[in-house]
């Protein structure tokens, strides 16, 4: 059983690792669904933590239909991750008609080899999930992060189960979104999946002693982090 935690900086990664995460999806801007972190953060996490590190390769929030310039930026970010020796990258490219952008995805898989490639929740916006899964298997992606084309994995559990059965070990189906200690065991039994993704993020109060009066009372100085105890509780619930 594998637990992947989405983290947004060095400190949240430290907390996730301390809590027992097996793998990190390293992002920035989790409130936008995750974008690529900086070179410095990715490198520091790679050098500091003995768990698998998979940075997300995503140039912006929003949809997964990218211009040539945006794609070229992401290709370079993916190659940067290979140079840093991360364990893999997380990507997702769609065409305007809702199909998988096979060409761009295959190019990234080939370019970063032997790094692993996870296809992220762009999958939940694709037109034909079973056709898409077969394409991703053919391309060489090692896993799909999905909430079963619903807002949360518990809501999409039937599709997740069917994808896992039809994938039949040829690709890893990893439920994500809404995965918590209270439901992870049930999700495991219902889907047959062995890997699970969660962010478990919580808002942490700023330690600043001085706040300009005009900004008193707002949350602009606060930031999201990961509670190591919550990760540990997720682990215990899955293994119970």
XYZ file of N, CA and C in Angstrom:
720
model
N 0.836 -1.192 0.000
C 0.000 0.000 0.000
C 0.882 1.257 0.000
N 0.609 2.151 -0.914
C 1.420 3.356 -1.091
C 0.561 4.588 -0.829
N 1.110 5.506 -0.051
C 0.456 6.791 0.176
C 1.306 7.891 -0.441
N 0.704 8.644 -1.353
C 1.341 9.806 -1.961
C 0.690 11.056 -1.388
N 1.517 11.994 -0.967
C 1.016 13.249 -0.415
C 1.438 14.402 -1.323
N 0.476 15.249 -1.658
C 0.761 16.461 -2.421
C 1.252 17.533 -1.462
N 2.440 18.041 -1.713
C 3.012 19.090 -0.874
C 3.304 20.319 -1.720
N 3.463 21.464 -1.043
C 3.590 22.710 -1.794
C 4.874 23.477 -1.529
N 5.749 22.945 -0.659
C 7.008 23.633 -0.378
C 7.910 22.688 0.409
N 9.050 23.178 0.835
C 9.999 22.325 1.549
C 9.454 21.874 2.900
N 8.867 22.803 3.667
C 8.403 22.467 5.006
C 7.239 21.475 4.990
N 6.301 21.648 4.059
C 5.189 20.693 3.990
C 5.681 19.329 3.535
N 6.720 19.304 2.707
C 7.322 18.030 2.313
C 7.978 17.365 3.510
N 8.690 18.142 4.315
C 9.303 17.605 5.520
C 8.246 16.962 6.432
N 7.122 17.651 6.601
C 6.057 17.137 7.464
C 5.440 15.856 6.896
N 5.229 15.829 5.581
C 4.641 14.642 4.950
C 5.558 13.439 5.098
N 6.850 13.652 4.915
C 7.819 12.567 5.064
C 7.850 12.080 6.510
N 7.834 13.014 7.453
C 7.838 12.649 8.870
C 6.595 11.846 9.239
N 5.492 12.120 8.565
C 4.247 11.406 8.842
C 4.156 10.043 8.217
N 5.093 9.714 7.310
C 5.112 8.391 6.718
C 4.723 8.307 5.260
N 4.751 9.429 4.545
C 4.439 9.394 3.111
C 5.457 8.539 2.367
N 4.976 7.762 1.402
C 5.864 6.949 0.569
C 6.376 7.717 -0.643
N 5.577 8.669 -1.085
C 5.934 9.428 -2.290
C 5.336 10.821 -2.157
N 6.027 11.784 -2.750
C 5.604 13.185 -2.715
C 5.277 13.652 -4.126
N 4.086 14.219 -4.303
C 3.809 15.001 -5.503
C 4.095 16.446 -5.126
N 5.200 16.951 -5.623
C 5.674 18.280 -5.223
C 5.119 19.340 -6.160
N 4.404 20.288 -5.587
C 3.710 21.312 -6.374
C 3.961 22.698 -5.785
N 3.528 23.686 -6.517
C 3.251 25.011 -5.980
C 1.765 25.255 -6.219
N 1.206 26.241 -5.559
C -0.163 26.686 -5.851
C -1.186 25.547 -5.848
N -1.260 24.828 -4.739
C -2.219 23.724 -4.650
C -3.661 24.205 -4.761
N -3.925 25.439 -4.381
C -5.294 25.944 -4.501
C -5.725 26.082 -5.956
N -4.763 26.083 -6.888
C -5.070 26.093 -8.317
C -4.949 24.698 -8.935
N -4.808 23.695 -8.097
C -4.651 22.340 -8.597
C -3.208 21.917 -8.754
N -2.280 22.826 -8.453
C -0.861 22.504 -8.518
C -0.189 23.003 -9.771
N 0.922 23.714 -9.600
C 1.785 24.117 -10.707
C 3.221 23.750 -10.336
N 4.136 23.902 -11.274
C 5.515 23.464 -11.058
C 6.211 24.341 -10.020
N 6.860 23.671 -9.058
C 7.642 24.387 -8.053
C 8.949 24.877 -8.675
N 9.672 25.674 -7.897
C 10.931 26.236 -8.377
C 12.038 25.183 -8.387
N 13.046 25.441 -9.177
C 14.236 24.590 -9.224
C 14.817 24.405 -7.826
N 14.906 25.496 -7.071
C 15.527 25.429 -5.748
C 14.784 24.517 -4.798
N 13.452 24.605 -4.787
C 12.660 23.762 -3.888
C 12.743 22.296 -4.304
N 12.623 22.049 -5.597
C 12.695 20.658 -6.076
C 14.049 20.047 -5.738
N 15.112 20.786 -5.984
C 16.454 20.266 -5.719
C 16.675 20.033 -4.228
N 16.231 20.964 -3.399
C 16.401 20.813 -1.958
C 15.640 19.600 -1.430
N 14.433 19.387 -1.939
C 13.652 18.219 -1.505
C 14.302 16.930 -1.975
N 14.824 16.921 -3.191
C 15.501 15.729 -3.701
C 16.709 15.379 -2.836
N 17.457 16.378 -2.440
C 18.680 16.157 -1.677
C 18.413 15.835 -0.214
N 17.250 16.230 0.300
C 17.005 16.152 1.736
C 16.156 14.965 2.177
N 15.350 14.411 1.276
C 14.376 13.404 1.699
C 14.543 12.102 0.932
N 14.545 11.016 1.682
C 14.756 9.699 1.089
C 13.425 9.024 0.773
N 12.574 9.735 0.043
C 11.337 9.173 -0.484
C 11.261 9.551 -1.962
N 10.344 8.940 -2.674
C 10.204 9.264 -4.083
C 9.596 10.655 -4.249
N 10.199 11.441 -5.125
C 9.770 12.814 -5.396
C 9.296 12.902 -6.842
N 8.037 13.302 -7.017
C 7.443 13.476 -8.343
C 6.928 14.913 -8.462
N 7.698 15.828 -9.017
C 7.186 17.189 -9.217
C 6.103 17.218 -10.295
N 5.115 18.065 -10.082
C 4.123 18.267 -11.124
C 4.706 19.197 -12.185
N 4.405 18.897 -13.427
C 4.857 19.721 -14.550
C 3.618 20.388 -15.127
N 3.385 21.601 -14.685
C 2.176 22.332 -15.087
C 2.472 23.815 -15.003
N 2.373 24.485 -16.110
C 2.855 25.860 -16.208
C 1.871 26.881 -15.631
N 0.615 26.476 -15.476
C -0.420 27.395 -14.985
C -1.616 26.593 -14.490
N -2.518 27.290 -13.782
C -3.791 26.683 -13.424
C -4.731 26.703 -14.615
N -5.963 26.257 -14.386
C -6.943 26.256 -15.470
C -6.999 24.931 -16.194
N -7.326 24.988 -17.469
C -7.523 23.755 -18.238
C -6.187 23.127 -18.622
N -6.267 22.061 -19.416
C -5.072 21.280 -19.760
C -4.803 21.305 -21.269
N -5.271 22.382 -21.897
C -5.046 22.632 -23.316
C -4.014 23.748 -23.412
N -2.824 23.401 -23.915
C -1.699 24.329 -23.828
C -1.220 24.781 -25.204
N -0.691 25.993 -25.247
C -0.058 26.494 -26.456
C 1.295 25.804 -26.652
N 1.872 25.985 -27.828
C 3.204 25.420 -28.087
C 4.234 26.011 -27.136
N 4.101 27.299 -26.843
C 5.052 27.941 -25.948
C 4.923 27.386 -24.524
N 3.687 27.179 -24.085
C 3.473 26.616 -22.754
C 4.027 25.189 -22.671
N 3.777 24.423 -23.717
C 4.275 23.050 -23.724
C 5.801 23.010 -23.703
N 6.431 23.897 -24.425
C 7.885 23.916 -24.453
C 8.438 24.278 -23.071
N 7.775 25.185 -22.373
C 8.188 25.490 -20.993
C 8.099 24.242 -20.130
N 7.027 23.486 -20.278
C 6.842 22.281 -19.454
C 7.831 21.188 -19.828
N 8.152 21.081 -21.099
C 9.149 20.093 -21.509
C 10.495 20.398 -20.862
N 10.845 21.679 -20.829
C 12.111 22.072 -20.209
C 12.081 21.829 -18.700
N 10.936 22.074 -18.069
C 10.813 21.800 -16.632
C 10.954 20.300 -16.362
N 10.378 19.485 -17.225
C 10.492 18.030 -17.066
C 11.946 17.584 -17.195
N 12.673 18.160 -18.135
C 14.077 17.808 -18.303
C 14.914 18.296 -17.127
N 14.520 19.421 -16.546
C 15.193 19.895 -15.339
C 15.027 18.881 -14.210
N 13.845 18.300 -14.087
C 13.609 17.289 -13.051
C 14.464 16.051 -13.293
N 14.653 15.707 -14.551
C 15.532 14.569 -14.868
C 16.965 14.876 -14.458
N 17.414 16.089 -14.705
C 18.782 16.483 -14.330
C 18.966 16.452 -12.812
N 17.941 16.843 -12.077
C 17.996 16.838 -10.617
C 17.901 15.419 -10.060
N 17.442 14.484 -10.892
C 17.290 13.067 -10.511
C 16.111 12.849 -9.576
N 14.977 13.512 -9.875
C 13.754 13.131 -9.200
C 13.369 11.732 -9.682
N 12.408 11.121 -9.015
C 12.016 9.755 -9.373
C 11.021 9.721 -10.527
N 10.357 10.825 -10.752
C 9.382 10.891 -11.829
C 8.817 12.286 -11.944
N 7.855 12.432 -12.844
C 7.144 13.693 -13.015
C 5.660 13.396 -13.171
N 4.855 14.436 -12.986
C 3.404 14.326 -13.075
C 2.933 15.290 -14.148
N 2.234 14.777 -15.172
C 1.836 15.604 -16.307
C 0.381 15.320 -16.688
N -0.146 16.143 -17.576
C -1.471 15.911 -18.132
C -1.750 16.866 -19.268
N -1.971 16.306 -20.458
C -2.210 17.120 -21.655
C -3.459 16.610 -22.367
N -4.371 17.532 -22.702
C -5.588 17.193 -23.424
C -5.679 17.982 -24.723
N -6.413 17.418 -25.663
C -6.810 18.142 -26.863
C -8.120 18.870 -26.588
N -8.474 19.790 -27.480
C -9.676 20.603 -27.282
C -10.952 19.765 -27.261
N -10.933 18.601 -27.922
C -12.123 17.748 -27.972
C -12.229 16.799 -26.792
N -11.346 16.945 -25.807
C -11.421 16.119 -24.618
C -10.672 14.811 -24.700
N -9.929 14.595 -25.778
C -9.110 13.391 -25.891
C -7.721 13.652 -25.312
N -7.006 12.574 -25.011
C -5.637 12.705 -24.531
C -4.751 13.228 -25.659
N -3.891 14.187 -25.337
C -2.887 14.630 -26.310
C -1.762 13.604 -26.286
N -1.931 12.592 -27.115
C -1.028 11.445 -27.126
C 0.389 11.864 -27.502
N 0.514 12.720 -28.502
C 1.835 13.112 -28.985
C 2.658 13.805 -27.920
N 2.076 14.792 -27.262
C 2.815 15.538 -26.247
C 3.130 14.658 -25.037
N 2.157 13.838 -24.634
C 2.391 12.964 -23.483
C 3.507 11.973 -23.784
N 3.457 11.366 -24.966
C 4.487 10.391 -25.349
C 5.858 11.048 -25.417
N 5.914 12.270 -25.908
C 7.198 12.970 -25.997
C 7.823 13.181 -24.622
N 6.994 13.525 -23.643
C 7.512 13.716 -22.283
C 7.976 12.386 -21.703
N 7.173 11.340 -21.865
C 7.539 10.013 -21.347
C 8.893 9.585 -21.904
N 9.079 9.779 -23.198
C 10.337 9.393 -23.832
C 11.488 10.278 -23.372
N 11.227 11.581 -23.234
C 12.295 12.526 -22.899
C 12.834 12.318 -21.486
N 11.967 11.965 -20.534
C 12.408 11.865 -19.139
C 12.829 10.448 -18.750
N 12.642 9.474 -19.640
C 13.011 8.099 -19.313
C 14.460 8.066 -18.794
N 14.745 7.305 -17.700
C 13.919 6.277 -17.059
C 13.047 6.758 -15.910
N 12.815 8.066 -15.780
C 11.902 8.542 -14.753
C 10.492 8.027 -15.017
N 9.740 7.820 -13.946
C 8.338 7.439 -14.082
C 7.480 8.644 -14.428
N 6.319 8.378 -15.015
C 5.388 9.451 -15.372
C 3.982 9.106 -14.874
N 3.438 9.990 -14.055
C 2.045 9.911 -13.628
C 1.226 10.870 -14.478
N 0.092 10.401 -14.987
C -0.852 11.288 -15.684
C -1.850 11.760 -14.636
N -1.910 13.074 -14.407
C -2.702 13.600 -13.297
C -4.185 13.732 -13.635
N -4.896 14.521 -12.833
C -6.355 14.548 -12.941
C -6.886 15.270 -14.167
N -6.011 15.646 -15.098
C -6.514 15.983 -16.428
C -7.325 14.808 -16.965
N -6.980 13.605 -16.497
C -7.715 12.393 -16.882
C -9.202 12.522 -16.554
N -9.522 13.215 -15.469
C -10.923 13.354 -15.070
C -11.697 14.311 -15.961
N -11.006 14.983 -16.865
C -11.661 15.886 -17.820
C -11.667 15.308 -19.235
N -11.204 14.067 -19.390
C -11.144 13.504 -20.748
C -12.489 12.896 -21.145
N -12.674 12.713 -22.438
C -13.965 12.304 -22.987
C -14.272 10.830 -22.731
N -13.332 9.956 -23.031
C -13.556 8.506 -22.936
C -12.497 7.896 -22.020
N -12.809 7.679 -20.750
C -11.778 7.264 -19.799
C -11.127 5.913 -20.102
N -11.880 4.962 -20.610
C -11.279 3.651 -20.873
C -10.365 3.688 -22.102
N -10.779 4.426 -23.114
C -9.912 4.629 -24.271
C -8.659 5.390 -23.860
N -8.840 6.411 -23.023
C -7.703 7.201 -22.547
C -6.731 6.332 -21.760
N -7.253 5.461 -20.910
C -6.371 4.590 -20.132
C -5.538 3.696 -21.044
N -6.162 3.137 -22.074
C -5.416 2.281 -23.002
C -4.329 3.066 -23.719
N -4.612 4.315 -24.070
C -3.606 5.158 -24.716
C -2.438 5.422 -23.772
N -2.731 5.683 -22.515
C -1.678 5.969 -21.549
C -0.836 4.725 -21.263
N -1.461 3.566 -21.289
C -0.707 2.314 -21.150
C 0.245 2.155 -22.329
N -0.262 2.401 -23.529
C 0.551 2.265 -24.741
C 1.714 3.257 -24.737
N 1.454 4.456 -24.258
C 2.494 5.487 -24.201
C 3.600 5.115 -23.219
N 3.215 4.475 -22.116
C 4.203 4.094 -21.111
C 4.077 4.826 -19.794
N 2.949 5.516 -19.558
C 2.715 6.116 -18.243
C 2.601 5.003 -17.205
N 3.106 5.243 -16.018
C 3.060 4.185 -15.013
C 1.823 4.238 -14.135
N 1.180 5.421 -14.059
C -0.028 5.490 -13.240
C -0.923 6.631 -13.695
N -2.182 6.559 -13.243
C -3.167 7.610 -13.469
C -3.706 8.048 -12.109
N -3.664 9.340 -11.848
C -4.304 9.911 -10.672
C -5.716 10.321 -11.072
N -6.724 9.788 -10.383
C -8.100 10.053 -10.801
C -9.069 10.039 -9.629
N -10.094 10.852 -9.765
C -11.214 10.816 -8.827
C -12.426 10.172 -9.500
N -12.174 9.395 -10.546
C -13.267 8.714 -11.228
C -14.188 9.663 -11.967
N -13.626 10.758 -12.477
C -14.351 11.781 -13.221
C -15.485 12.411 -12.418
N -15.338 12.393 -11.097
C -16.223 13.122 -10.201
C -15.371 14.102 -9.396
N -16.009 14.925 -8.577
C -15.264 15.910 -7.807
C -14.349 15.246 -6.777
N -14.782 14.116 -6.212
C -13.973 13.402 -5.226
C -13.939 11.916 -5.548
N -12.914 11.246 -5.045
C -12.769 9.809 -5.280
C -13.923 9.000 -4.694
N -14.426 9.308 -3.494
C -15.584 8.541 -3.010
C -16.781 8.623 -3.952
N -16.980 9.781 -4.582
C -18.087 9.923 -5.525
C -17.838 9.140 -6.815
N -16.573 9.003 -7.186
C -16.234 8.342 -8.448
C -15.760 6.916 -8.286
N -16.067 6.293 -7.163
C -15.482 4.997 -6.838
C -15.840 3.903 -7.845
N -17.023 3.932 -8.439
C -17.407 2.875 -9.380
C -16.526 2.899 -10.627
N -16.281 4.090 -11.169
C -15.398 4.185 -12.332
C -13.969 3.826 -11.947
N -13.526 4.260 -10.785
C -12.177 3.902 -10.328
C -12.025 2.387 -10.261
N -13.005 1.717 -9.699
C -12.992 0.254 -9.598
C -12.916 -0.376 -10.985
N -13.734 0.110 -11.913
C -13.749 -0.455 -13.268
C -12.426 -0.211 -13.986
N -11.862 0.972 -13.829
C -10.571 1.269 -14.447
C -9.497 0.341 -13.890
N -9.500 0.147 -12.581
C -8.499 -0.714 -11.957
C -8.626 -2.159 -12.440
N -9.854 -2.627 -12.594
C -10.071 -3.995 -13.068
C -9.639 -4.146 -14.517
N -10.015 -3.202 -15.370
C -9.680 -3.307 -16.790
C -8.207 -2.992 -17.053
N -7.616 -2.180 -16.187
C -6.180 -1.947 -16.300
C -5.400 -3.217 -16.004
N -5.900 -4.008 -15.071
C -5.388 -5.357 -14.795
C -3.871 -5.390 -14.590
N -3.377 -4.421 -13.816
C -1.958 -4.408 -13.506
C -1.068 -3.813 -14.568
N -1.634 -3.401 -15.695
C -0.827 -2.812 -16.764
C -0.499 -1.348 -16.473
N -1.277 -0.738 -15.602
C -1.069 0.641 -15.186
C -1.648 0.768 -13.787
N -1.072 1.639 -12.971
C -1.562 1.845 -11.609
C -2.672 2.889 -11.637
N -3.798 2.554 -11.047
C -4.881 3.513 -10.862
C -4.819 4.004 -9.429
N -4.618 5.310 -9.257
C -4.420 5.899 -7.936
C -5.554 6.880 -7.618
N -6.466 6.514 -6.720
C -7.531 7.444 -6.336
C -6.977 8.665 -5.620
N -7.535 9.817 -5.935
C -7.159 11.059 -5.283
C -8.318 12.026 -5.273
N -8.308 12.970 -4.349
C -9.341 13.983 -4.103
C -10.341 13.448 -3.087
N -10.338 14.061 -1.927
C -11.259 13.662 -0.874
C -10.854 12.398 -0.146
N -9.600 11.962 -0.330
C -9.115 10.765 0.356
C -8.664 11.161 1.757
N -9.292 10.574 2.764
C -9.026 10.909 4.152
C -8.918 9.634 4.989
N -8.469 9.795 6.212
C -8.358 8.651 7.118
C -9.713 7.996 7.342
N -10.765 8.779 7.262
C -12.108 8.266 7.519
C -12.659 7.396 6.399
N -12.048 7.472 5.193
C -12.612 6.699 4.081
C -11.593 5.879 3.294
N -10.314 5.989 3.611
C -9.303 5.351 2.769
C -9.415 3.825 2.785
N -9.749 3.253 3.920
C -9.882 1.804 3.992
C -11.055 1.336 3.134
N -12.158 2.050 3.201
C -13.319 1.721 2.378
C -12.995 1.865 0.896
N -12.271 2.925 0.537
C -11.883 3.112 -0.857
C -10.993 1.975 -1.341
N -10.109 1.530 -0.474
C -9.223 0.418 -0.827
C -10.012 -0.850 -1.095
N -10.941 -1.171 -0.215
C -11.751 -2.383 -0.384
C -12.629 -2.292 -1.627
N -13.244 -1.126 -1.836
C -14.201 -0.975 -2.933
C -13.534 -0.946 -4.294
N -12.314 -0.406 -4.366
C -11.658 -0.218 -5.671
C -10.633 -1.285 -6.006
N -10.051 -1.893 -4.975
C -8.939 -2.817 -5.203
C -7.628 -2.109 -5.464
N -7.613 -0.784 -5.339
C -6.391 -0.021 -5.606
C -5.408 -0.154 -4.447
N -4.131 0.047 -4.771
C -3.060 -0.117 -3.793
C -2.302 1.180 -3.530
N -2.571 2.218 -4.303
C -1.921 3.507 -4.109
C -2.983 4.586 -3.962
N -2.735 5.538 -3.058
C -3.706 6.576 -2.771
C -3.005 7.925 -2.642
N -3.733 8.968 -3.050
C -3.187 10.327 -3.109
C -4.037 11.246 -2.251
N -3.369 12.086 -1.462
C -4.098 13.062 -0.651
C -3.214 14.283 -0.430
N -3.856 15.426 -0.198
C -3.076 16.629 0.118
C -3.045 16.897 1.623
N -4.160 16.636 2.308
C -4.219 16.838 3.762
C -3.744 18.215 4.184
N -3.907 19.197 3.318
C -3.383 20.520 3.641
C -4.273 21.233 4.651
N -3.634 22.020 5.471
C -4.346 22.838 6.442
C -3.676 24.198 6.534
N -4.475 25.201 6.871
C -3.970 26.567 6.920
C -3.202 26.792 8.213
N -1.993 27.292 8.089
C -1.138 27.561 9.233
C -1.014 29.065 9.441
N -1.189 29.474 10.671
C -1.104 30.901 10.995
C 0.326 31.422 10.844
N 0.427 32.644 10.379
C 1.725 33.296 10.242
C 2.376 33.489 11.604
N 3.697 33.412 11.645
C 4.460 33.675 12.871
C 4.937 35.126 12.944
N 4.508 35.925 11.983
C 4.881 37.340 12.008
C 4.342 38.019 13.271
N 5.210 38.787 13.934
C 4.792 39.534 15.119
C 4.208 40.893 14.750
N 4.682 41.441 13.644
C 4.180 42.743 13.202
C 3.312 42.565 11.967
N 2.115 43.114 11.999
C 1.208 43.148 10.853
C 0.800 44.596 10.620
N 0.986 45.071 9.410
C 0.549 46.423 9.075
C -0.941 46.566 9.383
N -1.349 47.625 10.060
C -2.748 47.758 10.476
C -3.769 47.529 9.364
N -3.459 47.982 8.164
C -4.413 47.829 7.058
C -4.696 46.368 6.730
N -3.764 45.454 7.117
C -3.919 44.040 6.794
C -4.264 43.185 8.014
N -4.510 43.819 9.134
C -4.847 43.085 10.353
C -6.157 42.334 10.166
N -6.161 41.083 10.598
C -7.393 40.294 10.555
C -7.594 39.493 9.299
N -6.801 39.727 8.230
C -6.974 38.918 7.024
C -6.024 37.718 7.078
N -6.077 36.895 6.057
C -5.289 35.653 6.063
C -4.156 35.672 5.040
N -3.806 36.826 4.526
C -2.796 36.893 3.479
C -1.430 36.409 3.941
N -1.149 36.533 5.219
C 0.146 36.081 5.738
C 0.151 34.603 6.107
N -1.017 33.982 6.146
C -1.096 32.554 6.472
C -0.778 31.724 5.239
N -0.438 30.467 5.448
C -0.128 29.612 4.310
C -0.531 28.175 4.623
N -0.695 27.385 3.551
C -1.074 25.986 3.704
C 0.160 25.120 3.944
N -0.018 24.127 4.793
C 1.049 23.165 5.041
C 0.421 21.792 5.248
N 1.249 20.819 5.610
C 0.789 19.453 5.843
C 1.072 19.091 7.297
N 0.101 18.494 7.951
C 0.252 18.051 9.327
C 0.765 16.614 9.328
N 1.941 16.395 9.897
C 2.523 15.057 9.887
C 1.639 14.048 10.609
N 0.918 14.494 11.642
C 0.021 13.581 12.363
C -1.118 13.105 11.470
N -1.623 13.995 10.612
C -2.702 13.613 9.699
C -2.221 12.577 8.696
N -0.977 12.712 8.238
C -0.406 11.725 7.321
C -0.264 10.384 8.034
N 0.202 10.416 9.262
C 0.354 9.190 10.040
C -0.984 8.517 10.292
N -2.025 9.304 10.547
C -3.363 8.746 10.744
C -3.890 8.113 9.464
N -3.581 8.729 8.330
C -3.975 8.159 7.040
C -3.301 6.811 6.828
N -2.027 6.744 7.134
C -1.256 5.496 7.039
C -1.844 4.409 7.932
N -2.121 4.766 9.184
C -2.670 3.789 10.115
C -4.040 3.300 9.661
N -4.863 4.192 9.156
C -6.206 3.808 8.695
C -6.130 2.845 7.513
N -5.186 3.103 6.599
C -5.033 2.236 5.431
C -4.526 0.855 5.834
N -3.645 0.813 6.807
C -3.041 -0.461 7.206
C -3.835 -1.222 8.248
N -4.916 -0.622 8.750
C -5.680 -1.268 9.819
C -6.469 -2.476 9.323
